[in-house]
Amino acid sequence: MFESLRSISDHKILCDTDAIIVQERKLTLRLLVHLHEIERRKLYLIRGYGSMFVYCTTHLRLSASAASRRIRTARCLARFPELYAMLESGEVNLSTVSLVSKILNQKNHASVLGRISGKSQRDVAAIVAEYEPRAVLPADHVRTIVVAVPIKHTNEYNRSGGQESSTVEGSTPEEGRRAGDPEKSPAATASSSETMTLERHAVVKFTARELVMNKLEHARSIASHRLSPNASLEDVIEFLADYFTEREDPAKRHARREARKNNEKRERARTNTSTKVNEDAKRRIPVRVRDQVFVRDKGQCAYVSRDGKRCGSMHVLQIDHINPVARGGASSPDNLRLLCAYHNRLEAERLMGRSGRRLRSAQAARGTSDRGFEPRPARRRSPRRRGAPGEFAPSSAMPVQ
Ligand SMILES: [Zn+2]
């Protein structure tokens, strides 16, 4: 093909090129008119494509940017027929028209089209910015790259719901390393002896309003205890996406519902067969309630002496049922208080006497205990193991750090 031009004169080459450009513009205009008619008749839908864009990129095999420019320009051409002559003469082109299409309306089209005639894309972007500053911001950009990562890293990544590692057609690890950030790339820090694998990553560029960045920063600070101190923006976005899908994904919601149903079934079965288990369940204090009691009592022992002295100890705090579970006391904040282990023991002894342990067991068995203070065997043993002989265990221990 190239050989056939070698013998042709310079003048003819230049003239032929001018003629080809004119033909190309005419062909482009024909294509635009056809595209508009396809869209008007919704032929892309009838042929099974979800949108004009999908039809153009899949069936016509246009690139994403070429398809977008042609679709926008075709729509513009239908609304403002004077563009036909401007496109035919080359005063405007697909890029400048698709840029200006974001701001063109029935009121401004005459003046705007007059201003962009013969202008470069950069000049047209400046004109568009006068009307709509956000219209000329760079479009979101996502590009797939391939990065070589150590096998170990890949497995961890996949376990946490990351992408599958694979190769990408037309990409090489070298391209990936060139395109990625070498300082952050695991490939850069991995020793050469480690087994490497190729993993798909995406370079994402988008313009975010300050408001959005502030929201992301706020989310990062709230989630700081669950993110590493030097969490990247990718970590924050992944965390937020996981957090949202965990709650909103219908499949996960369904699985939770099923698990709840099964738990309730099991709980009912336990209640029917064992009152002991039932009492343990009643004694269990939800974390939400524990937190509430801890905050209300300011993280200090709430024991108050007859003359009004509050202990206030912040060590070995335990949650105490004021009216014991065995006497129908609930695990609700108004029946709970924080006590240090010593005041917990004192309260029990005061109410039940020095021989409280034996007495209380007998009373509890008969259901007549004054206070029904019921140490659980496992917890009664634990203070002794820590070298505090005779220490009495609380009804419901909650070590607080
Ligand atoms: Zn105390």
Coordinates of C-alpha atoms and ligand atoms in Angstrom, one line a residue:
M1 CA 0.0 0.0 0.0
F2 CA 2.7 2.4 0.9
E3 CA 4.8 1.4 -2.1
S4 CA 2.1 2.7 -4.4
L5 CA 2.5 6.3 -3.2
R6 CA 6.3 6.3 -3.5
S7 CA 6.2 7.4 -7.2
I8 CA 3.5 10.1 -6.8
S9 CA 4.5 13.8 -6.7
D10 CA 4.5 15.8 -3.5
H11 CA 1.8 18.1 -4.9
K12 CA -0.6 15.3 -5.7
I13 CA 0.0 13.7 -2.3
L14 CA -1.0 16.9 -0.5
C15 CA -4.0 17.5 -2.8
D16 CA -5.2 13.9 -2.4
T17 CA -4.9 14.2 1.4
D18 CA -7.1 17.4 1.3
A19 CA -9.7 15.5 -0.7
I20 CA -9.6 12.5 1.6
I21 CA -10.2 14.8 4.6
V22 CA -13.3 16.3 2.9
Q23 CA -14.5 12.7 2.2
E24 CA -13.8 11.7 5.7
R25 CA -15.9 14.6 7.1
K26 CA -18.7 13.7 4.7
L27 CA -18.6 10.1 5.8
T28 CA -18.5 11.1 9.5
L29 CA -21.6 13.3 8.9
R30 CA -23.3 10.4 7.3
L31 CA -22.4 8.1 10.2
L32 CA -23.7 10.7 12.7
V33 CA -27.0 11.0 10.9
H34 CA -27.3 7.2 10.8
L35 CA -26.4 7.0 14.5
H36 CA -29.1 9.5 15.4
E37 CA -31.7 7.6 13.4
I38 CA -30.7 4.3 15.1
E39 CA -31.1 6.0 18.4
R40 CA -34.4 7.6 17.4
R41 CA -35.8 4.2 16.3
K42 CA -34.2 2.5 19.4
L43 CA -32.8 -0.1 17.0
Y44 CA -29.9 -0.8 19.5
L45 CA -32.5 -2.0 22.0
I46 CA -34.3 -4.2 19.5
R47 CA -30.9 -5.7 18.5
G48 CA -30.2 -6.5 22.2
Y49 CA -27.9 -3.7 23.2
G50 CA -28.6 -1.9 26.5
S51 CA -27.6 1.5 25.2
M52 CA -26.2 3.4 22.1
F53 CA -22.8 3.3 23.8
V54 CA -22.8 -0.5 24.1
Y55 CA -24.0 -0.8 20.5
C56 CA -21.2 1.5 19.3
T57 CA -18.5 -0.1 21.3
T58 CA -19.6 -3.7 20.9
H59 CA -21.2 -3.9 17.4
L60 CA -19.4 -1.0 15.6
R61 CA -16.2 -1.7 17.6
L62 CA -15.6 1.9 18.2
S63 CA -13.4 2.8 21.2
A64 CA -15.1 4.2 24.3
S65 CA -14.0 7.7 23.7
A66 CA -14.8 7.6 19.9
A67 CA -18.3 6.2 20.6
S68 CA -19.0 8.9 23.3
R69 CA -17.8 11.7 20.9
R70 CA -20.0 10.4 18.0
I71 CA -23.1 9.9 20.1
R72 CA -22.9 13.3 21.7
T73 CA -22.2 15.0 18.4
A74 CA -25.0 13.2 16.7
R75 CA -27.5 14.3 19.3
C76 CA -26.2 17.9 19.1
L77 CA -26.5 17.8 15.3
A78 CA -30.1 16.8 15.6
R79 CA -30.9 19.7 17.9
F80 CA -28.8 22.3 16.1
P81 CA -28.8 21.6 12.3
E82 CA -26.5 24.6 11.6
L83 CA -23.7 22.3 13.0
Y84 CA -23.9 20.3 9.8
A85 CA -22.2 22.9 7.7
M86 CA -19.7 23.7 10.4
L87 CA -18.7 20.0 10.7
E88 CA -18.5 19.6 7.0
S89 CA -16.2 22.6 6.6
G90 CA -14.0 21.6 9.6
E91 CA -14.8 24.8 11.6
V92 CA -15.7 22.4 14.4
N93 CA -14.9 18.8 15.0
L94 CA -16.2 15.8 17.0
S95 CA -14.0 16.8 20.0
T96 CA -15.1 20.4 20.2
V97 CA -18.7 19.7 19.5
S98 CA -18.9 16.9 22.1
L99 CA -17.2 19.3 24.6
V100 CA -19.7 22.1 23.9
S101 CA -22.7 19.8 23.9
K102 CA -22.7 19.9 27.7
I103 CA -23.7 23.6 27.7
L104 CA -25.5 24.2 24.4
N105 CA -29.2 25.2 24.7
Q106 CA -31.8 26.9 22.6
K107 CA -30.9 30.3 24.1
N108 CA -27.1 30.2 23.8
H109 CA -26.4 28.0 20.8
A110 CA -26.0 30.9 18.2
S111 CA -23.5 32.8 20.3
V112 CA -21.7 29.7 21.6
L113 CA -21.3 28.1 18.1
G114 CA -20.1 31.4 16.8
R115 CA -17.4 31.6 19.5
I116 CA -16.1 28.1 19.0
S117 CA -15.8 28.2 15.2
G118 CA -12.2 27.5 14.2
K119 CA -11.1 27.2 17.8
S120 CA -8.8 24.6 19.3
Q121 CA -10.0 22.1 21.9
R122 CA -8.2 24.0 24.6
D123 CA -9.9 27.3 23.6
V124 CA -13.3 25.6 23.5
A125 CA -12.7 24.1 27.0
A126 CA -12.1 27.6 28.3
I127 CA -15.3 28.9 26.7
V128 CA -17.3 25.9 28.1
A129 CA -15.8 26.6 31.6
E130 CA -17.3 30.1 31.5
Y131 CA -20.7 28.5 31.3
E132 CA -20.3 25.4 33.4
P133 CA -16.9 25.1 35.3
R134 CA -17.5 21.4 36.2
A135 CA -18.2 20.5 32.5
V136 CA -14.5 20.7 31.7
L137 CA -13.2 18.6 34.6
P138 CA -11.3 15.5 33.4
A139 CA -13.7 12.6 33.1
D140 CA -13.3 9.6 35.5
H141 CA -10.5 7.4 34.2
V142 CA -10.0 3.7 35.0
R143 CA -7.1 1.9 33.4
T144 CA -6.3 -1.8 34.1
I145 CA -2.7 -2.6 34.7
V146 CA -0.9 -5.8 35.7
V147 CA 1.4 -5.8 38.7
A148 CA 3.7 -8.6 39.8
V149 CA 3.2 -9.4 43.5
P150 CA 4.5 -12.1 45.8
I151 CA 2.3 -15.2 46.0
K152 CA 1.8 -14.8 49.8
H153 CA 0.4 -11.2 49.3
T154 CA -1.9 -12.4 46.6
N155 CA -3.5 -15.1 48.8
E156 CA -4.2 -12.6 51.6
Y157 CA -5.6 -10.1 49.1
N158 CA -7.9 -12.7 47.6
R159 CA -9.1 -13.9 51.0
S160 CA -10.2 -10.4 51.9
G161 CA -12.4 -10.3 48.8
G162 CA -9.9 -8.7 46.4
Q163 CA -9.6 -9.4 42.7
E164 CA -8.6 -12.6 41.2
S165 CA -5.1 -12.7 40.1
S166 CA -4.7 -13.2 36.4
T167 CA -3.0 -11.9 33.3
V168 CA -4.3 -9.3 31.0
E169 CA -4.2 -9.5 27.3
G170 CA -1.7 -7.2 25.8
S171 CA -0.1 -6.3 29.2
T172 CA 3.1 -7.4 30.6
P173 CA 4.4 -7.2 34.2
E174 CA 6.9 -4.7 33.0
E175 CA 4.1 -2.4 31.8
G176 CA 2.3 -2.8 35.1
R177 CA 5.4 -1.9 37.1
R178 CA 6.0 1.1 34.8
A179 CA 2.4 2.3 35.2
G180 CA 2.1 1.6 39.0
D181 CA 3.7 3.5 41.8
P182 CA 7.0 1.8 42.3
E183 CA 7.3 2.8 46.0
K184 CA 3.9 1.3 46.9
S185 CA 4.1 -1.7 44.5
P186 CA 4.6 -4.9 46.4
A187 CA 6.7 -6.0 43.5
A188 CA 9.2 -3.3 44.4
T189 CA 9.7 -4.5 47.9
A190 CA 9.5 -8.3 47.3
S191 CA 12.8 -10.1 47.4
S192 CA 13.8 -11.5 44.0
S193 CA 13.7 -15.1 45.4
E194 CA 10.0 -14.9 46.2
T195 CA 7.5 -16.5 43.8
M196 CA 5.7 -13.8 42.0
T197 CA 2.3 -13.8 40.4
L198 CA 0.5 -11.3 38.1
E199 CA -2.4 -9.5 39.5
R200 CA -4.9 -7.0 37.9
H201 CA -5.0 -3.6 39.4
A202 CA -6.7 -0.4 38.2
V203 CA -5.3 3.1 38.0
V204 CA -8.3 5.2 38.9
K205 CA -8.4 9.0 38.4
F206 CA -11.4 11.1 39.2
T207 CA -12.3 14.6 40.3
A208 CA -13.8 14.8 43.7
R209 CA -15.4 17.8 45.4
E210 CA -13.9 19.0 48.6
L211 CA -17.1 17.9 50.4
V212 CA -16.6 14.3 49.2
M213 CA -12.9 14.3 50.3
N214 CA -14.0 15.6 53.7
K215 CA -16.5 12.9 54.0
L216 CA -13.9 10.3 53.2
E217 CA -11.5 11.7 55.7
H218 CA -14.2 11.7 58.3
A219 CA -15.0 8.1 57.6
R220 CA -11.3 7.3 57.8
S221 CA -11.1 8.9 61.3
I222 CA -14.2 7.1 62.5
A223 CA -12.9 3.8 61.2
S224 CA -9.3 4.4 62.4
H225 CA -9.5 1.6 65.0
R226 CA -10.3 -0.9 62.2
L227 CA -7.8 0.5 59.6
S228 CA -4.0 0.5 59.8
P229 CA -2.5 3.8 60.8
N230 CA -1.2 4.4 57.3
A231 CA -4.3 3.1 55.5
S232 CA -4.3 4.3 51.8
L233 CA -7.3 5.8 50.1
E234 CA -7.8 2.3 48.5
D235 CA -8.0 0.8 52.0
V236 CA -10.6 3.4 53.1
I237 CA -12.7 2.8 49.9
E238 CA -12.5 -0.9 50.2
F239 CA -13.5 -0.7 53.9
L240 CA -16.5 1.5 53.1
A241 CA -17.6 -0.8 50.2
D242 CA -17.4 -3.9 52.4
Y243 CA -19.2 -2.1 55.2
F244 CA -22.0 -1.1 52.8
T245 CA -22.4 -4.5 51.1
E246 CA -22.3 -6.3 54.4
R247 CA -25.5 -4.4 55.3
E248 CA -27.2 -3.8 52.0
D249 CA -26.4 -6.9 49.9
P250 CA -29.8 -8.8 49.7
A251 CA -28.0 -12.2 49.7
K252 CA -26.1 -11.3 52.9
R253 CA -29.3 -9.9 54.5
H254 CA -31.0 -13.2 53.6
A255 CA -28.2 -15.3 55.1
R256 CA -28.4 -13.2 58.3
R257 CA -32.1 -13.7 58.5
E258 CA -31.7 -17.4 58.1
A259 CA -29.0 -17.6 60.7
R260 CA -31.2 -15.6 63.1
K261 CA -34.1 -18.0 62.5
N262 CA -31.9 -21.0 63.2
N263 CA -30.5 -19.3 66.4
E264 CA -34.1 -18.6 67.6
K265 CA -35.0 -22.2 66.9
R266 CA -32.0 -23.5 68.9
E267 CA -32.7 -21.0 71.7
R268 CA -36.3 -22.2 71.9
A269 CA -35.2 -25.9 72.0
R270 CA -32.7 -25.0 74.8
T271 CA -35.4 -23.2 76.8
N272 CA -37.6 -26.1 76.6
T273 CA -35.0 -28.7 77.7
S274 CA -33.0 -26.8 80.3
T275 CA -33.9 -24.0 82.7
K276 CA -30.3 -23.7 83.7
V277 CA -29.3 -22.7 80.2
N278 CA -32.3 -20.3 80.2
E279 CA -31.0 -18.6 83.3
D280 CA -27.5 -18.3 81.8
A281 CA -29.1 -16.6 78.8
K282 CA -30.9 -14.2 81.1
R283 CA -27.7 -13.5 83.0
R284 CA -25.9 -12.6 79.7
I285 CA -25.6 -8.8 79.4
P286 CA -25.6 -7.4 75.9
V287 CA -22.5 -5.4 75.0
R288 CA -24.7 -2.4 74.3
V289 CA -26.0 -2.5 77.9
R290 CA -22.5 -3.1 79.4
D291 CA -21.3 0.0 77.5
Q292 CA -24.3 2.0 78.8
V293 CA -23.7 1.0 82.4
F294 CA -20.0 1.7 82.1
V295 CA -20.6 5.2 80.7
R296 CA -23.3 6.0 83.2
D297 CA -21.1 4.9 86.2
K298 CA -18.2 6.8 84.6
G299 CA -16.0 3.7 84.6
Q300 CA -15.8 3.6 88.4
C301 CA -17.1 1.5 91.2
A302 CA -20.5 2.8 92.0
Y303 CA -20.5 1.6 95.7
V304 CA -21.7 4.4 98.0
S305 CA -21.2 4.1 101.8
R306 CA -23.9 5.1 104.4
D307 CA -22.2 8.5 104.8
G308 CA -22.3 9.1 101.1
K309 CA -18.7 8.2 100.2
R310 CA -18.4 6.7 96.7
C311 CA -15.6 4.1 96.2
G312 CA -14.8 5.2 92.6
S313 CA -12.1 2.5 92.1
M314 CA -11.3 1.9 88.5
H315 CA -9.7 -1.5 89.0
V316 CA -11.1 -5.0 88.5
L317 CA -14.6 -3.6 87.7
Q318 CA -17.4 -6.0 87.4
I319 CA -21.1 -5.7 86.5
D320 CA -23.4 -6.5 89.3
H321 CA -27.1 -7.3 89.1
I322 CA -28.8 -5.3 91.9
N323 CA -31.8 -7.5 91.9
P324 CA -30.3 -10.9 91.1
V325 CA -31.3 -12.9 88.0
A326 CA -32.5 -15.8 90.3
R327 CA -35.1 -13.3 91.8
G328 CA -36.3 -12.2 88.4
G329 CA -33.8 -9.3 88.1
A330 CA -33.3 -8.2 84.5
S331 CA -30.1 -7.5 82.6
S332 CA -31.2 -3.9 82.0
P333 CA -29.2 -0.8 82.9
D334 CA -31.5 0.2 85.8
N335 CA -30.8 -3.2 87.5
L336 CA -27.0 -3.1 86.8
R337 CA -24.1 -1.2 88.3
L338 CA -20.3 -1.2 88.2
L339 CA -18.7 -2.5 91.3
C340 CA -15.0 -3.2 92.1
A341 CA -14.5 -6.9 93.0
Y342 CA -14.1 -6.0 96.7
H343 CA -17.3 -4.1 96.9
N344 CA -19.1 -6.8 95.0
R345 CA -17.9 -9.3 97.7
L346 CA -18.8 -6.9 100.5
E347 CA -22.3 -6.4 99.2
A348 CA -22.8 -10.1 98.9
E349 CA -21.5 -10.8 102.4
R350 CA -23.5 -7.9 103.9
L351 CA -26.7 -9.3 102.4
M352 CA -26.1 -12.9 103.1
G353 CA -23.8 -13.1 106.0
R354 CA -20.3 -14.4 106.3
S355 CA -21.3 -17.9 105.5
G356 CA -23.1 -16.5 102.5
R357 CA -21.7 -18.8 100.0
R358 CA -23.2 -22.0 101.6
L359 CA -26.3 -20.2 102.8
R360 CA -26.9 -18.5 99.5
S361 CA -26.5 -21.8 97.5
A362 CA -29.1 -23.4 99.7
Q363 CA -31.4 -20.4 99.5
A364 CA -31.0 -20.1 95.8
A365 CA -31.8 -23.8 95.4
R366 CA -35.0 -23.0 97.4
G367 CA -35.5 -19.7 95.6
T368 CA -35.6 -17.8 98.9
S369 CA -32.3 -15.9 98.9
D370 CA -32.6 -12.3 100.1
R371 CA -30.6 -11.1 97.2
G372 CA -30.2 -14.3 95.3
F373 CA -26.6 -13.4 94.7
E374 CA -25.4 -16.3 92.6
P375 CA -21.8 -16.7 92.0
R376 CA -21.1 -19.0 89.1
P377 CA -18.6 -21.7 90.0
A378 CA -16.2 -20.9 87.2
R379 CA -16.0 -17.3 88.2
R380 CA -15.8 -18.0 92.0
R381 CA -12.6 -19.9 91.3
S382 CA -10.9 -17.3 89.3
P383 CA -9.9 -14.8 92.1
R384 CA -8.3 -17.6 94.1
R385 CA -6.2 -18.5 91.1
R386 CA -5.0 -14.9 91.1
G387 CA -3.9 -15.4 94.8
A388 CA -6.8 -13.8 96.6
P389 CA -8.0 -16.6 99.0
G390 CA -11.5 -16.3 100.0
E391 CA -12.4 -13.6 97.6
F392 CA -16.0 -13.8 96.6
A393 CA -17.0 -13.7 93.0
P394 CA -19.6 -11.3 91.6
S395 CA -22.8 -12.5 90.1
S396 CA -21.6 -11.4 86.7
A397 CA -18.0 -10.5 86.2
M398 CA -16.9 -8.0 83.6
P399 CA -13.2 -7.3 83.8
V400 CA -12.7 -3.8 82.5
Q401 CA -9.4 -2.7 81.2
Ligands
ZN1 ZN -15.4 -0.3 95.1

